[in-house]
mmCIF file with all atom_site columns, C-alpha atoms in Angstrom:
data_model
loop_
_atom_site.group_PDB
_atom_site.id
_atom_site.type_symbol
_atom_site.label_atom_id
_atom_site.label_alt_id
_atom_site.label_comp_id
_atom_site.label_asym_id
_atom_site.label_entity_id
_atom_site.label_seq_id
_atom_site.pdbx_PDB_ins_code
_atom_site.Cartn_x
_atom_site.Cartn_y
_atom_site.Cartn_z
_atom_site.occupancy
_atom_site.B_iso_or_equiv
_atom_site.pdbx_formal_charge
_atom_site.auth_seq_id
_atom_site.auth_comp_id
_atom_site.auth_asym_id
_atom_site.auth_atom_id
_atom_site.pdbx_PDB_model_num
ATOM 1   C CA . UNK A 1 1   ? 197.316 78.589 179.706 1.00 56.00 ? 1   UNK A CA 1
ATOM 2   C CA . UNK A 1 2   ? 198.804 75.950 177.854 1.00 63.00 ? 2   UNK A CA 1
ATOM 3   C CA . UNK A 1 3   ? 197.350 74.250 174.832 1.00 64.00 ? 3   UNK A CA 1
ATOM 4   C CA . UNK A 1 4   ? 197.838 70.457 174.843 1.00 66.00 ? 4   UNK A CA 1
ATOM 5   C CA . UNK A 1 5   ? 198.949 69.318 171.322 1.00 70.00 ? 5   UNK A CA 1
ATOM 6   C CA . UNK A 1 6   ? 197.923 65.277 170.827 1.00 68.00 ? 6   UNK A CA 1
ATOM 7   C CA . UNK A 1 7   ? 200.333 63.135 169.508 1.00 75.00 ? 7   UNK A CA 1
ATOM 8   C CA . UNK A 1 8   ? 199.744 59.443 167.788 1.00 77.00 ? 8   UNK A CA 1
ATOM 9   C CA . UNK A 1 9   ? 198.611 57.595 165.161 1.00 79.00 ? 9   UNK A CA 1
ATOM 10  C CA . UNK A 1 10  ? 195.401 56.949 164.101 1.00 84.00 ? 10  UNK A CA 1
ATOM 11  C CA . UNK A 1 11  ? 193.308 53.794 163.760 1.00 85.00 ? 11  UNK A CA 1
ATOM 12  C CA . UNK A 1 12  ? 193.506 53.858 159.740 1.00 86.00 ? 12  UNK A CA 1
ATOM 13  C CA . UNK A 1 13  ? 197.274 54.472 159.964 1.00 84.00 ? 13  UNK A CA 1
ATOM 14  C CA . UNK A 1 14  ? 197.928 51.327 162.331 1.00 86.00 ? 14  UNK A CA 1
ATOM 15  C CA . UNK A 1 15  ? 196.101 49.174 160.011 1.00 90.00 ? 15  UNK A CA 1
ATOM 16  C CA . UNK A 1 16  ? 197.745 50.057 157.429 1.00 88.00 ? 16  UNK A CA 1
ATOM 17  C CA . UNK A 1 17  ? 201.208 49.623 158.874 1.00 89.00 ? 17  UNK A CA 1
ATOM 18  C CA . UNK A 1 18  ? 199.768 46.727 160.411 1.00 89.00 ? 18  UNK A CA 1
ATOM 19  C CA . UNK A 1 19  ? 198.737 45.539 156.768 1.00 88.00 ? 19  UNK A CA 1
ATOM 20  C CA . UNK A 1 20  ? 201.703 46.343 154.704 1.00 89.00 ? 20  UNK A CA 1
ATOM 21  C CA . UNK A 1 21  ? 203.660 44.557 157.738 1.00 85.00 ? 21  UNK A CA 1
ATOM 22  C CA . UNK A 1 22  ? 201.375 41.332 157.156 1.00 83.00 ? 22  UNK A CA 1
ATOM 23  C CA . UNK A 1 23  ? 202.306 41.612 153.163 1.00 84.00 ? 23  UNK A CA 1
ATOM 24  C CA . UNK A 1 24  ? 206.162 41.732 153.887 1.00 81.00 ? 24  UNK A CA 1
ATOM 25  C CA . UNK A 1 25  ? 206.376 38.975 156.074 1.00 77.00 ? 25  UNK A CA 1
ATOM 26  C CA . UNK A 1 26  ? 204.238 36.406 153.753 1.00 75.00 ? 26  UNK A CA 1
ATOM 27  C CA . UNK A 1 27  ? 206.679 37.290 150.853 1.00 73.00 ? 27  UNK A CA 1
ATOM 28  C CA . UNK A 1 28  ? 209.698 36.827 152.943 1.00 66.00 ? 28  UNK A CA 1
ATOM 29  C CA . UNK A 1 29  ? 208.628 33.385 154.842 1.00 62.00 ? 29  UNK A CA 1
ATOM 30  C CA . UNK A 1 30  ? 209.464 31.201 151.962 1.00 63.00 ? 30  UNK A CA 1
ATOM 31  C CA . UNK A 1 31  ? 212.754 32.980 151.430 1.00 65.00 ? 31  UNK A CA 1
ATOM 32  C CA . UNK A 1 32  ? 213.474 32.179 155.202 1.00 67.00 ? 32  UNK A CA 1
ATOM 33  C CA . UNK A 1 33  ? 212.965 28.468 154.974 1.00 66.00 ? 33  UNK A CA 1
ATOM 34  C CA . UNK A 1 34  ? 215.039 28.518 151.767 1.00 69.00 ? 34  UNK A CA 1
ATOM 35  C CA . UNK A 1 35  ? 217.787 29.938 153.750 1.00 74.00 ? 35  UNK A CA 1
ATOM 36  C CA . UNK A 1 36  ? 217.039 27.838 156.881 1.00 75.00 ? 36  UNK A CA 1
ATOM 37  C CA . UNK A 1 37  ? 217.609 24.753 154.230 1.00 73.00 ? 37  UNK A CA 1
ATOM 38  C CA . UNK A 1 38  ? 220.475 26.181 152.806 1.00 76.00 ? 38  UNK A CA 1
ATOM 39  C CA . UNK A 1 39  ? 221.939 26.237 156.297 1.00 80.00 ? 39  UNK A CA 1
ATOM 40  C CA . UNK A 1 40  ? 220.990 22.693 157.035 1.00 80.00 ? 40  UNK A CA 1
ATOM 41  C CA . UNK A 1 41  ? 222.384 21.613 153.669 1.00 82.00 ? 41  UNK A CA 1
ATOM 42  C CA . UNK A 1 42  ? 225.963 23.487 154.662 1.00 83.00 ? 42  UNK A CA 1
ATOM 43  C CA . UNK A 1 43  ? 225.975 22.077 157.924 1.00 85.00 ? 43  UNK A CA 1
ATOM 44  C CA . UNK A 1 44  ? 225.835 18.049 156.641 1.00 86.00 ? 44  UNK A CA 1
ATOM 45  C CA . UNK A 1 45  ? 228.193 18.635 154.349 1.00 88.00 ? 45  UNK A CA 1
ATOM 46  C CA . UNK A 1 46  ? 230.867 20.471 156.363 1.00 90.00 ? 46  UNK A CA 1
ATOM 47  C CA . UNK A 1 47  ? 230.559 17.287 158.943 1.00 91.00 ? 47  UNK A CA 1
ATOM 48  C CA . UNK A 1 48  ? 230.865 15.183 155.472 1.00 92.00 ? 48  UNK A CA 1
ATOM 49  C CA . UNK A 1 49  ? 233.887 16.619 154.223 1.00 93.00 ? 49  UNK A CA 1
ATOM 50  C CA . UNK A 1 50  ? 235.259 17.162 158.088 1.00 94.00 ? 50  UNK A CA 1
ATOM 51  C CA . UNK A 1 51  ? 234.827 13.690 158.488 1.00 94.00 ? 51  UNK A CA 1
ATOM 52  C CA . UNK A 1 52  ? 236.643 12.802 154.940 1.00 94.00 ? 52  UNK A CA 1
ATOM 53  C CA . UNK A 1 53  ? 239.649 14.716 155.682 1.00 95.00 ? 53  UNK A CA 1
ATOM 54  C CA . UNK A 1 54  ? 240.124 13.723 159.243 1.00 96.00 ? 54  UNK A CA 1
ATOM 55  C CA . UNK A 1 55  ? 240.173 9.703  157.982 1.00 95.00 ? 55  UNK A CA 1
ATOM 56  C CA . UNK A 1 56  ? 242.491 10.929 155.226 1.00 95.00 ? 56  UNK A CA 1
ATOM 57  C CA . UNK A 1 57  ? 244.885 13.112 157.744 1.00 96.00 ? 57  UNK A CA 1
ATOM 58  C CA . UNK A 1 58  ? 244.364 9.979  159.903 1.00 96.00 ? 58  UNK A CA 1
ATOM 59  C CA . UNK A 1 59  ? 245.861 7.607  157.005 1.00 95.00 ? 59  UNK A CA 1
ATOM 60  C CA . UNK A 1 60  ? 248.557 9.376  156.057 1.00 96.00 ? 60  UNK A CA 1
ATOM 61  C CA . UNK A 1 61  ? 249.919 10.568 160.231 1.00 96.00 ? 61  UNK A CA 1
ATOM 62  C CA . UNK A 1 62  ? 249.275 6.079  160.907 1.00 95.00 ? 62  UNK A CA 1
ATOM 63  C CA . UNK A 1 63  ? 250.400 4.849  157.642 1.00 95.00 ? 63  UNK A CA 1
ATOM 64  C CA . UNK A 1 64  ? 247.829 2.663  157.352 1.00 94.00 ? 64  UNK A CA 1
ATOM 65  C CA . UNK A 1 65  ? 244.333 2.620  155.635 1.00 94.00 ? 65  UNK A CA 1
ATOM 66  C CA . UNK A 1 66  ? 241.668 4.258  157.282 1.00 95.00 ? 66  UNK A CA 1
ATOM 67  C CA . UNK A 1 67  ? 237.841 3.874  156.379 1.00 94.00 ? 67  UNK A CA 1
ATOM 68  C CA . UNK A 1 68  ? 234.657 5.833  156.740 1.00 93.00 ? 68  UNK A CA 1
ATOM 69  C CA . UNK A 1 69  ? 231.308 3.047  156.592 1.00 92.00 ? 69  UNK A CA 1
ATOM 70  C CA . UNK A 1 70  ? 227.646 3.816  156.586 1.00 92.00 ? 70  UNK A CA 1
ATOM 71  C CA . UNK A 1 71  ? 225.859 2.882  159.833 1.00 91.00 ? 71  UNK A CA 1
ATOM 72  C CA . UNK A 1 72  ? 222.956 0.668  159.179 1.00 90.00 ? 72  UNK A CA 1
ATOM 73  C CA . UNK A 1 73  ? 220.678 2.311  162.134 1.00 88.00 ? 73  UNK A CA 1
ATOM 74  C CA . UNK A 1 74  ? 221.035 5.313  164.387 1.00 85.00 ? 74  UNK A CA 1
ATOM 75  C CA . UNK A 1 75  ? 223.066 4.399  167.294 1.00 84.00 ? 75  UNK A CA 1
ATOM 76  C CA . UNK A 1 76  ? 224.869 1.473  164.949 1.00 85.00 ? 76  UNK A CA 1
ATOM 77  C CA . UNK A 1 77  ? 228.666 0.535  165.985 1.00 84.00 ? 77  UNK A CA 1
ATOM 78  C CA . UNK A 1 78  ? 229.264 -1.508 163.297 1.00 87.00 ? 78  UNK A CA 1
ATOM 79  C CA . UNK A 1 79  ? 229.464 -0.568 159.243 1.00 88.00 ? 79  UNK A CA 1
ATOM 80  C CA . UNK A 1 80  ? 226.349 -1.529 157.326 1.00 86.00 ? 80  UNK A CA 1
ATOM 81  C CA . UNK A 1 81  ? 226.467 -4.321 154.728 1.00 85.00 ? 81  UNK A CA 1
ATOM 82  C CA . UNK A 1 82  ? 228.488 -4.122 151.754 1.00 82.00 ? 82  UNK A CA 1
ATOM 83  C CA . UNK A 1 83  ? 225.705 -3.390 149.920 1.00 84.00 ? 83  UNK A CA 1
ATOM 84  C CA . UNK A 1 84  ? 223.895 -0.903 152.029 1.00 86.00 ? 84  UNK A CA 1
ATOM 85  C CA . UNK A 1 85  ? 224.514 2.610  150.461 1.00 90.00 ? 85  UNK A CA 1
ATOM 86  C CA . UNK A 1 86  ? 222.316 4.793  152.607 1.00 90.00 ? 86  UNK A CA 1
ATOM 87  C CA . UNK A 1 87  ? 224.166 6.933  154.562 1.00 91.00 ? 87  UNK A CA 1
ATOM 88  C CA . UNK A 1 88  ? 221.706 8.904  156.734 1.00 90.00 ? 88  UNK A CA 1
ATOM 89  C CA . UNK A 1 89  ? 222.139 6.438  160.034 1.00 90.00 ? 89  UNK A CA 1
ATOM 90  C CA . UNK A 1 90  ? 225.693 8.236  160.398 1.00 91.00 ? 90  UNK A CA 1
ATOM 91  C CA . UNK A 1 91  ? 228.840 6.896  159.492 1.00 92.00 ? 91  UNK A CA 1
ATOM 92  C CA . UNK A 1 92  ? 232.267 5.744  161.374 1.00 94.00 ? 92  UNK A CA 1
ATOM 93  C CA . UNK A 1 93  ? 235.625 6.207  160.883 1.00 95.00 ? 93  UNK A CA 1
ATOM 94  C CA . UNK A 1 94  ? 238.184 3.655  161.757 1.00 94.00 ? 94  UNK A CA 1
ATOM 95  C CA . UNK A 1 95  ? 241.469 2.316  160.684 1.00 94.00 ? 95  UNK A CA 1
ATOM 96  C CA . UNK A 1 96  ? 241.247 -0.783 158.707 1.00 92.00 ? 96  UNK A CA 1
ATOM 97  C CA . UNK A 1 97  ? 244.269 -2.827 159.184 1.00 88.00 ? 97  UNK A CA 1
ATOM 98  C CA . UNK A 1 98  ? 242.897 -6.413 159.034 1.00 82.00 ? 98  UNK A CA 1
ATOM 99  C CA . UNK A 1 99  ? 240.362 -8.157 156.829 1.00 73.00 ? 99  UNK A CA 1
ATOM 100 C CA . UNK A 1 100 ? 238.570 -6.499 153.941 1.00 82.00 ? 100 UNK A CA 1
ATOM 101 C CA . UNK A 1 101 ? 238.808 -2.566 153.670 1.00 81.00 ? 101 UNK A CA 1
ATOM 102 C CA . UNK A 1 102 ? 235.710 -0.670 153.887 1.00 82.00 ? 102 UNK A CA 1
ATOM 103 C CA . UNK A 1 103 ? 234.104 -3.157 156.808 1.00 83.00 ? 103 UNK A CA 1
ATOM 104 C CA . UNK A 1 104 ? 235.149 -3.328 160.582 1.00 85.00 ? 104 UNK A CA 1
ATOM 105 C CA . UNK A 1 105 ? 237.067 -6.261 161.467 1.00 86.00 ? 105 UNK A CA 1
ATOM 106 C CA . UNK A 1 106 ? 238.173 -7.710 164.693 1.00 87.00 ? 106 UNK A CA 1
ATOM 107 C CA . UNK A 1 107 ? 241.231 -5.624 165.390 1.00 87.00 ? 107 UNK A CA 1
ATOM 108 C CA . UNK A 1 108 ? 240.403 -2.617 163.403 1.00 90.00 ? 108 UNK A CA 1
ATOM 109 C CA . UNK A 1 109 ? 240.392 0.573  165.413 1.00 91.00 ? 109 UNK A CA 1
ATOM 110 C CA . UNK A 1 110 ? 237.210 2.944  165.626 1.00 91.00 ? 110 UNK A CA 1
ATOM 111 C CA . UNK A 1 111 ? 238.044 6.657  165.790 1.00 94.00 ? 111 UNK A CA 1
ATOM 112 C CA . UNK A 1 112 ? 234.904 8.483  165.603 1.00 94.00 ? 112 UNK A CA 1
ATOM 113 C CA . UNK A 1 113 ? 231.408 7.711  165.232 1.00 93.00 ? 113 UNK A CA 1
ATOM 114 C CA . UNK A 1 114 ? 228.952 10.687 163.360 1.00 91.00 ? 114 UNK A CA 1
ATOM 115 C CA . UNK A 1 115 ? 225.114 10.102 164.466 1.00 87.00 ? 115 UNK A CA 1
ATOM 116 C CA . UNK A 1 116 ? 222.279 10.397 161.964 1.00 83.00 ? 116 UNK A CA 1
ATOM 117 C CA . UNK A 1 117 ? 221.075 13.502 160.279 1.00 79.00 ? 117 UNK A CA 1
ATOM 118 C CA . UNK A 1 118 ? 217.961 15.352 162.199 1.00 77.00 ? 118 UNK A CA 1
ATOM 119 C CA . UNK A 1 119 ? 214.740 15.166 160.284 1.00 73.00 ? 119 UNK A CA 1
ATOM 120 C CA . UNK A 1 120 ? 214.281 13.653 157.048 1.00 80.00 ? 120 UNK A CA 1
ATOM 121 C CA . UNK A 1 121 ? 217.042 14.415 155.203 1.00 84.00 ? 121 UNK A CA 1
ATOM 122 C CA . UNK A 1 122 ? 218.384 11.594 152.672 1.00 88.00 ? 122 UNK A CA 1
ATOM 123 C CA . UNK A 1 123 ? 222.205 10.779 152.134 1.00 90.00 ? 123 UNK A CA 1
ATOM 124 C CA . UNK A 1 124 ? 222.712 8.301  149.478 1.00 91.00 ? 124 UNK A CA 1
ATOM 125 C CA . UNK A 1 125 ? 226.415 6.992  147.830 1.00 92.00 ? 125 UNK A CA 1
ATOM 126 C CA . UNK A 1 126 ? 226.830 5.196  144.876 1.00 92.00 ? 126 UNK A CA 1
ATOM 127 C CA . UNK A 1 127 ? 229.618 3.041  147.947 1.00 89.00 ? 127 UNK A CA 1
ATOM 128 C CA . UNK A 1 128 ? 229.037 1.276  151.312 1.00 91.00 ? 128 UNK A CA 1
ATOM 129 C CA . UNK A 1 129 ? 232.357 2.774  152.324 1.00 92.00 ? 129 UNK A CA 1
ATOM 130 C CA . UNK A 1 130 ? 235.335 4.639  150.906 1.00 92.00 ? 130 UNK A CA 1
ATOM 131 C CA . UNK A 1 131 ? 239.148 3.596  151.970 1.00 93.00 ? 131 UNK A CA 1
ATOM 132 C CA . UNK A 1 132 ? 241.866 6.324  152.225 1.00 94.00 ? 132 UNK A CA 1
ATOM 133 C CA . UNK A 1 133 ? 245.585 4.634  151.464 1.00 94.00 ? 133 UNK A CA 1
ATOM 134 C CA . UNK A 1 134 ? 248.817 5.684  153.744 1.00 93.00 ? 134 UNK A CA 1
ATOM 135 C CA . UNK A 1 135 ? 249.541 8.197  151.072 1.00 95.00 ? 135 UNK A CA 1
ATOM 136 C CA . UNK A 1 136 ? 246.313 9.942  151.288 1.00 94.00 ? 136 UNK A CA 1
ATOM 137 C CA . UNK A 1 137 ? 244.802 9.142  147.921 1.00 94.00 ? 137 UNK A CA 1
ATOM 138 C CA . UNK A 1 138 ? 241.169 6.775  147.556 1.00 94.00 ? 138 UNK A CA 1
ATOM 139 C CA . UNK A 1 139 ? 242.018 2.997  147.990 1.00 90.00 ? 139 UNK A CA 1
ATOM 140 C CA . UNK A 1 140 ? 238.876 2.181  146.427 1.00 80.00 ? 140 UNK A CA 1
ATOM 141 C CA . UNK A 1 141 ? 236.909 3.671  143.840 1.00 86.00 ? 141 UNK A CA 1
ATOM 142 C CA . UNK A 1 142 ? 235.988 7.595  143.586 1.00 91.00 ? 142 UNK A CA 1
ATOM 143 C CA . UNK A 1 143 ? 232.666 8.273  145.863 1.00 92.00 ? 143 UNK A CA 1
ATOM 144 C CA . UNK A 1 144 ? 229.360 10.189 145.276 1.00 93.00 ? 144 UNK A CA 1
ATOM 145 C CA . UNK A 1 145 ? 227.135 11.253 148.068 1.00 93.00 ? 145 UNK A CA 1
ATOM 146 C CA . UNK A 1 146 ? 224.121 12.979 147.455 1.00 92.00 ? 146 UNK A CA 1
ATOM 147 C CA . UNK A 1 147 ? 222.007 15.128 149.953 1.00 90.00 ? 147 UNK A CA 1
ATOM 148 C CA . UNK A 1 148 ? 218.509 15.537 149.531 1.00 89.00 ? 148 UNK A CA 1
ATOM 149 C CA . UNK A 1 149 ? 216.533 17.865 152.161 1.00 84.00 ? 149 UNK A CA 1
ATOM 150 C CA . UNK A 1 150 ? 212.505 17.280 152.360 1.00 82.00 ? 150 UNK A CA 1
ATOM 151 C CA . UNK A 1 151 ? 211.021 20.455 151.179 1.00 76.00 ? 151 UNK A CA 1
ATOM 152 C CA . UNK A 1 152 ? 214.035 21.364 149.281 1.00 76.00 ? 152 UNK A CA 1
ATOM 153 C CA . UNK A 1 153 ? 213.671 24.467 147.058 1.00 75.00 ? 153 UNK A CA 1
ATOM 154 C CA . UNK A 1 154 ? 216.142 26.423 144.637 1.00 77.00 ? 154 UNK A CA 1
ATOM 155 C CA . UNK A 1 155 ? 219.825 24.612 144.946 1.00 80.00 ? 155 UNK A CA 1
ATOM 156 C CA . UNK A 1 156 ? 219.605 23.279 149.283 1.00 80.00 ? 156 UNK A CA 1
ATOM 157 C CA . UNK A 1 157 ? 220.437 19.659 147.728 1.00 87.00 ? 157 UNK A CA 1
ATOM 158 C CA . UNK A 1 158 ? 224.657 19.159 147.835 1.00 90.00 ? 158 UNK A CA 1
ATOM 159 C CA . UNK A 1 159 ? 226.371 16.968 146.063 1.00 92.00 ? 159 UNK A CA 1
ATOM 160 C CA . UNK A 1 160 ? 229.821 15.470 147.288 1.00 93.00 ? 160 UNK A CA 1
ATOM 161 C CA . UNK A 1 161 ? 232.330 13.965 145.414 1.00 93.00 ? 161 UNK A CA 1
ATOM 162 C CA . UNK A 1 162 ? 235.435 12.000 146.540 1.00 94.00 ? 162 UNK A CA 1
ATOM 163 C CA . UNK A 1 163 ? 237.646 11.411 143.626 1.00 93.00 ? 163 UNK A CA 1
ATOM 164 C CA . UNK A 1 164 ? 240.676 9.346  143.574 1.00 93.00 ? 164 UNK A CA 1
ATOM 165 C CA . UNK A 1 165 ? 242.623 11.674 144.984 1.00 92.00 ? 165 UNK A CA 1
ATOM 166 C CA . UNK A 1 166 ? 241.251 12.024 148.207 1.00 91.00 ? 166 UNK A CA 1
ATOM 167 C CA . UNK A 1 167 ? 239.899 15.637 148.387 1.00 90.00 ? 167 UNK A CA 1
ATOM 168 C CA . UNK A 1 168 ? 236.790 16.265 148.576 1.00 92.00 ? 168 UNK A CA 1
ATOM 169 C CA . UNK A 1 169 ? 234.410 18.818 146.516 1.00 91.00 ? 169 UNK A CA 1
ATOM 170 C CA . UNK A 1 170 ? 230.908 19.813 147.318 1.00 92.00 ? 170 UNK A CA 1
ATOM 171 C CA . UNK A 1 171 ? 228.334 20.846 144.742 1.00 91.00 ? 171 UNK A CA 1
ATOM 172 C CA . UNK A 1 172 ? 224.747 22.334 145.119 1.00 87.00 ? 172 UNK A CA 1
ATOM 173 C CA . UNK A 1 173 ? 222.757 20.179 143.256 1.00 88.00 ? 173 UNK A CA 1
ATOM 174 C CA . UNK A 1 174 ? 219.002 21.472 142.181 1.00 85.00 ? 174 UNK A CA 1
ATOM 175 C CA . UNK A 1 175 ? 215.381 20.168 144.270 1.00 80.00 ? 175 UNK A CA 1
#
């Protein structure tokens, strides 16, 4: 008749597969939340800069100045005080037309309002609030934001700068 020929693995051979398997993955998890960081880190500043050249297109299509404040809580509708440079509440765009630039005054239009970062994350400026003119350059001083991720390893932090001109550049900055 027929002779049946077995097929499979053995125990040793599955626990060694099994083993070698358990090796990769424990060298690859930190690598993982490095890129799951680096992701997060991309994803704040992309809304940053969106955010920066929407109030800049903004200024320049109205004519008039238009202003991005710090929130001073999640859910805020109203800029934070002039001396408040944490930025991690969220932030507001809005064109400034009366009162003091940089800070929401009665008769100053809100455009868009960003919520607060998820987790932990930090966003600091060395500015409350940055102006962009009708002609699309800074109407106050150059800005610096920095973004700094709990658990940050390698280069997740970013940097963004706002010079005078009005376009912004993002930098990886080290944990």
């Amino acid at each position: 008749m027929y002779a049946s020929k077995q097929t499979g693995v053995t125990l040793f051979e599955m626990i060694m597969v099994l083993g070698i398997g358990a090796i990769l993955t424990a060298f690859s998890l930190p690598e993982m939340s490095s890129v799951a960081a680096n992701n997060r880190a991309s994803t704040y500043t992309g809304e940053l800069v969106g955010a920066a050249a929407f109030a800049r297109q903004e200024a320049v299509t109205r004519g008039a100045p238009v202003s991005i404040c710090a929130l001073p809580s999640a859910g805020a509708t109203e800029c934070a005080s002039t001396t408040d440079t944490d930025w991690r509440h969220g932030w507001m765009i809005f064109v400034d037309l009366n009162g003091t630039l940089g800070s929401l005054d009665a008769g100053d239009e809100a455009l868009r309002v960003y919520q607060s970062l998820d987790g932990d994350a930090g966003l600091r400026s060395n500015r409350p609030a940055v102006t962009y003119s009708a002609q699309g350059s800074l109407a106050s001083d150059a800005m610096r934001m920095e973004l700094r991720l709990p658990g940050c390893r390698g280069d997740a932090n970013r940097n963004l700068l706002i010079p005078l001109a009005g376009h912004p550049h993002v930098q990886a900055a080290s944990c």
